């Protein structure tokens, strides 16, 4: 995260009574978010100057802090850990930028809301993005679930009034979309591993 102008915390009252500060919910409002995916499919979270191309700087201290927070989320609640009672993380009204080297794409969602509920079995997410992909705009709404047992991410993405043909020239991976030259509504269902690789057949339904 490059900047988080506003941070909202909810703390455990029971923990405060025994002298321990234990957040139960963290909200970052107006955060500047950076994601990157390497050609191998490895996804990195972090920070960076939006004017500088390339992947996120591995030496950035804020990136390390955010990566540590994400690692704690993935591992789940642990007794005695400072974040053991954390059950919700939200990034609201954020500005999200993605550098996807695997697809050869860079895209931005200048309005992004990401809300994650941390449970024993995994992490449930609700994501709403207003995406700008090379001048093509779209609103995407997704529900996600990271299963800690098999370490797989399940995602269902809904979109509306998207003209797929407008995306066909952005990457060779999108070439087949050229035939869909009309506003389209649909649902995309994917399952990936922790490195962003598809592990099941992608489900795609349009109407």
Short mmCIF file of C-alpha atoms in Angstrom, two decimals:
data_model
loop_
_atom_site.label_atom_id
_atom_site.label_comp_id
_atom_site.label_asym_id
_atom_site.label_seq_id
_atom_site.Cartn_x
_atom_site.Cartn_y
_atom_site.Cartn_z
CA UNK A 1 0.00 0.00 0.00
CA UNK A 2 1.56 3.31 -0.98
CA UNK A 3 -0.71 5.46 1.11
CA UNK A 4 -3.65 5.04 3.43
CA UNK A 5 -5.01 8.50 4.30
CA UNK A 6 -7.50 7.06 6.76
CA UNK A 7 -7.22 3.99 8.96
CA UNK A 8 -10.10 2.71 11.07
CA UNK A 9 -9.59 0.08 13.77
CA UNK A 10 -11.97 -1.90 15.92
CA UNK A 11 -10.40 -3.41 19.03
CA UNK A 12 -11.35 -6.33 21.23
CA UNK A 13 -12.87 -5.00 24.45
CA UNK A 14 -12.07 -8.18 26.34
CA UNK A 15 -8.40 -7.91 25.38
CA UNK A 16 -8.23 -4.25 26.41
CA UNK A 17 -9.46 -5.18 29.88
CA UNK A 18 -6.35 -7.32 30.36
CA UNK A 19 -4.01 -4.74 28.85
CA UNK A 20 -3.71 -6.14 25.34
CA UNK A 21 -4.42 -4.27 22.12
CA UNK A 22 -6.00 -6.77 19.72
CA UNK A 23 -7.66 -5.44 16.55
CA UNK A 24 -10.77 -7.23 15.36
CA UNK A 25 -11.27 -5.13 12.20
CA UNK A 26 -8.98 -2.96 10.06
CA UNK A 27 -10.22 -0.55 7.40
CA UNK A 28 -7.90 1.31 5.03
CA UNK A 29 -9.78 4.12 3.30
CA UNK A 30 -8.44 5.73 0.15
CA UNK A 31 -5.44 3.40 -0.05
CA UNK A 32 -3.06 3.35 -3.02
CA UNK A 33 -2.75 -0.37 -3.83
CA UNK A 34 -0.21 -2.09 -6.08
CA UNK A 35 -0.33 -5.66 -7.37
CA UNK A 36 2.01 -7.41 -9.78
CA UNK A 37 2.07 -10.85 -11.40
CA UNK A 38 5.34 -12.18 -12.78
CA UNK A 39 5.68 -14.23 -15.95
CA UNK A 40 5.75 -17.32 -13.69
CA UNK A 41 2.40 -16.33 -12.20
CA UNK A 42 3.69 -15.24 -8.79
CA UNK A 43 1.55 -12.45 -7.34
CA UNK A 44 3.11 -9.69 -5.24
CA UNK A 45 1.37 -7.12 -3.08
CA UNK A 46 2.95 -3.85 -2.30
CA UNK A 47 3.67 -0.27 -3.09
CA UNK A 48 5.33 1.79 -5.73
CA UNK A 49 5.26 5.00 -7.65
CA UNK A 50 2.54 4.68 -10.28
CA UNK A 51 4.75 6.52 -12.76
CA UNK A 52 7.46 3.86 -12.56
CA UNK A 53 6.86 0.76 -14.69
CA UNK A 54 7.83 -2.72 -13.62
CA UNK A 55 7.22 -4.96 -10.67
CA UNK A 56 7.01 -3.81 -7.09
CA UNK A 57 10.27 -3.03 -5.28
CA UNK A 58 11.09 -6.01 -3.05
CA UNK A 59 13.01 -3.75 -0.63
CA UNK A 60 10.12 -1.47 0.14
CA UNK A 61 9.34 -1.51 3.88
CA UNK A 62 5.62 -0.87 3.39
CA UNK A 63 5.45 -3.77 0.95
CA UNK A 64 7.06 -6.06 3.53
CA UNK A 65 4.63 -4.96 6.23
CA UNK A 66 1.61 -5.53 3.98
CA UNK A 67 2.97 -8.88 2.80
CA UNK A 68 3.39 -9.93 6.43
CA UNK A 69 -0.23 -8.95 7.12
CA UNK A 70 -1.39 -11.00 4.12
CA UNK A 71 0.69 -13.98 5.28
CA UNK A 72 -0.98 -13.79 8.70
CA UNK A 73 -4.39 -13.74 7.02
CA UNK A 74 -3.60 -16.84 4.97
CA UNK A 75 -2.33 -18.79 7.97
CA UNK A 76 -5.43 -18.09 9.99
CA UNK A 77 -6.06 -17.23 13.65
CA UNK A 78 -3.34 -18.35 16.07
CA UNK A 79 -3.59 -18.21 19.82
CA UNK A 80 -1.31 -15.60 21.30
CA UNK A 81 -0.64 -13.83 18.00
CA UNK A 82 -1.25 -10.02 17.99
CA UNK A 83 -3.76 -10.49 15.14
CA UNK A 84 -5.41 -13.60 16.56
CA UNK A 85 -8.76 -11.79 16.93
CA UNK A 86 -8.69 -10.07 13.54
CA UNK A 87 -11.75 -11.16 11.56
CA UNK A 88 -12.15 -8.39 8.95
CA UNK A 89 -9.90 -6.38 6.65
CA UNK A 90 -11.37 -3.82 4.26
CA UNK A 91 -9.75 -1.61 1.64
CA UNK A 92 -12.38 0.96 0.71
CA UNK A 93 -12.43 3.63 -1.99
CA UNK A 94 -8.95 2.54 -3.05
CA UNK A 95 -6.95 3.06 -6.22
CA UNK A 96 -5.77 -0.34 -7.48
CA UNK A 97 -3.12 -0.82 -10.18
CA UNK A 98 -2.12 -4.20 -11.60
CA UNK A 99 0.98 -5.02 -13.63
CA UNK A 100 0.35 -8.45 -15.15
CA UNK A 101 3.51 -9.54 -16.94
CA UNK A 102 2.08 -12.96 -17.64
CA UNK A 103 -0.62 -11.47 -19.87
CA UNK A 104 1.41 -8.42 -20.84
CA UNK A 105 -1.21 -6.08 -19.41
CA UNK A 106 -1.38 -3.16 -17.04
CA UNK A 107 -4.75 -2.10 -15.75
CA UNK A 108 -6.21 0.18 -13.14
CA UNK A 109 -9.30 0.31 -10.97
CA UNK A 110 -9.48 3.91 -9.73
CA UNK A 111 -12.44 2.93 -7.56
CA UNK A 112 -11.89 -0.31 -5.65
CA UNK A 113 -13.59 -1.84 -2.61
CA UNK A 114 -12.18 -5.07 -1.18
CA UNK A 115 -13.64 -6.60 1.98
CA UNK A 116 -12.29 -9.83 3.50
CA UNK A 117 -13.80 -11.88 6.33
CA UNK A 118 -11.26 -14.08 8.10
CA UNK A 119 -12.69 -17.37 9.33
CA UNK A 120 -11.19 -20.59 10.62
CA UNK A 121 -11.75 -22.46 7.36
CA UNK A 122 -10.51 -19.69 5.11
CA UNK A 123 -11.00 -16.15 3.86
CA UNK A 124 -14.19 -14.90 2.25
CA UNK A 125 -13.98 -11.84 0.01
CA UNK A 126 -16.30 -9.36 -1.65
CA UNK A 127 -14.69 -7.18 -4.31
CA UNK A 128 -16.14 -4.38 -6.46
CA UNK A 129 -13.89 -2.74 -9.06
CA UNK A 130 -14.48 -0.01 -11.62
CA UNK A 131 -11.79 -1.11 -14.06
CA UNK A 132 -10.06 0.87 -16.79
CA UNK A 133 -8.25 -1.50 -19.15
CA UNK A 134 -6.57 0.48 -21.93
CA UNK A 135 -9.54 2.81 -22.14
CA UNK A 136 -12.15 0.06 -21.87
CA UNK A 137 -14.25 0.53 -18.76
CA UNK A 138 -16.12 -2.14 -16.84
CA UNK A 139 -17.58 -2.73 -13.40
CA UNK A 140 -16.63 -6.09 -11.92
CA UNK A 141 -18.17 -7.64 -8.82
CA UNK A 142 -16.53 -10.73 -7.39
CA UNK A 143 -16.98 -13.13 -4.50
CA UNK A 144 -13.94 -15.11 -3.45
CA UNK A 145 -13.00 -17.85 -1.01
CA UNK A 146 -9.49 -18.93 -0.08
CA UNK A 147 -9.61 -22.47 1.31
CA UNK A 148 -6.81 -22.97 3.82
CA UNK A 149 -7.05 -26.75 3.66
CA UNK A 150 -6.20 -27.10 -0.04
CA UNK A 151 -4.72 -23.57 -0.47
CA UNK A 152 -6.94 -22.84 -3.47
CA UNK A 153 -8.68 -19.60 -4.35
CA UNK A 154 -12.24 -19.88 -5.69
CA UNK A 155 -13.58 -16.78 -7.44
CA UNK A 156 -16.85 -15.88 -9.14
CA UNK A 157 -16.70 -12.66 -11.16
CA UNK A 158 -19.80 -10.94 -12.54
CA UNK A 159 -19.69 -8.27 -15.21
CA UNK A 160 -22.25 -6.24 -17.17
CA UNK A 161 -22.35 -4.25 -20.42
CA UNK A 162 -18.83 -5.27 -21.45
CA UNK A 163 -17.97 -5.49 -25.17
CA UNK A 164 -15.44 -8.38 -25.24
CA UNK A 165 -14.23 -7.52 -28.77
CA UNK A 166 -12.77 -4.27 -27.41
CA UNK A 167 -10.39 -6.36 -25.31
CA UNK A 168 -9.29 -8.75 -28.07
CA UNK A 169 -6.27 -6.71 -29.18
CA UNK A 170 -4.86 -6.11 -25.72
CA UNK A 171 -3.28 -9.53 -25.32
CA UNK A 172 -2.95 -12.72 -27.42
CA UNK A 173 -4.79 -14.47 -24.61
CA UNK A 174 -7.89 -12.39 -25.47
CA UNK A 175 -7.84 -12.93 -29.25
CA UNK A 176 -10.85 -15.26 -29.20
CA UNK A 177 -13.00 -12.42 -27.82
CA UNK A 178 -12.99 -10.65 -31.19
CA UNK A 179 -16.17 -12.48 -32.21
CA UNK A 180 -18.16 -11.03 -29.30
CA UNK A 181 -18.82 -7.53 -30.58
CA UNK A 182 -21.84 -6.57 -28.49
CA UNK A 183 -22.52 -5.49 -24.91
CA UNK A 184 -22.37 -8.62 -22.80
CA UNK A 185 -23.32 -9.65 -19.29
CA UNK A 186 -21.80 -12.72 -17.77
CA UNK A 187 -20.20 -14.72 -15.00
CA UNK A 188 -16.66 -16.05 -14.84
CA UNK A 189 -15.74 -18.82 -12.39
CA UNK A 190 -12.12 -19.72 -11.72
CA UNK A 191 -10.07 -21.74 -9.26
CA UNK A 192 -6.37 -20.97 -8.87
CA UNK A 193 -3.52 -22.05 -6.65
CA UNK A 194 -1.54 -19.67 -4.44
CA UNK A 195 0.64 -18.71 -7.42
CA UNK A 196 -2.30 -17.67 -9.58
CA UNK A 197 -2.25 -20.76 -11.81
CA UNK A 198 -5.58 -22.20 -12.96
CA UNK A 199 -6.13 -25.64 -11.45
CA UNK A 200 -9.60 -26.31 -12.82
CA UNK A 201 -11.35 -25.56 -16.08
CA UNK A 202 -12.53 -21.97 -16.25
CA UNK A 203 -16.30 -21.58 -16.22
CA UNK A 204 -17.71 -18.83 -18.45
CA UNK A 205 -21.38 -17.99 -18.92
CA UNK A 206 -22.60 -15.04 -20.98
CA UNK A 207 -26.03 -13.69 -21.82
#
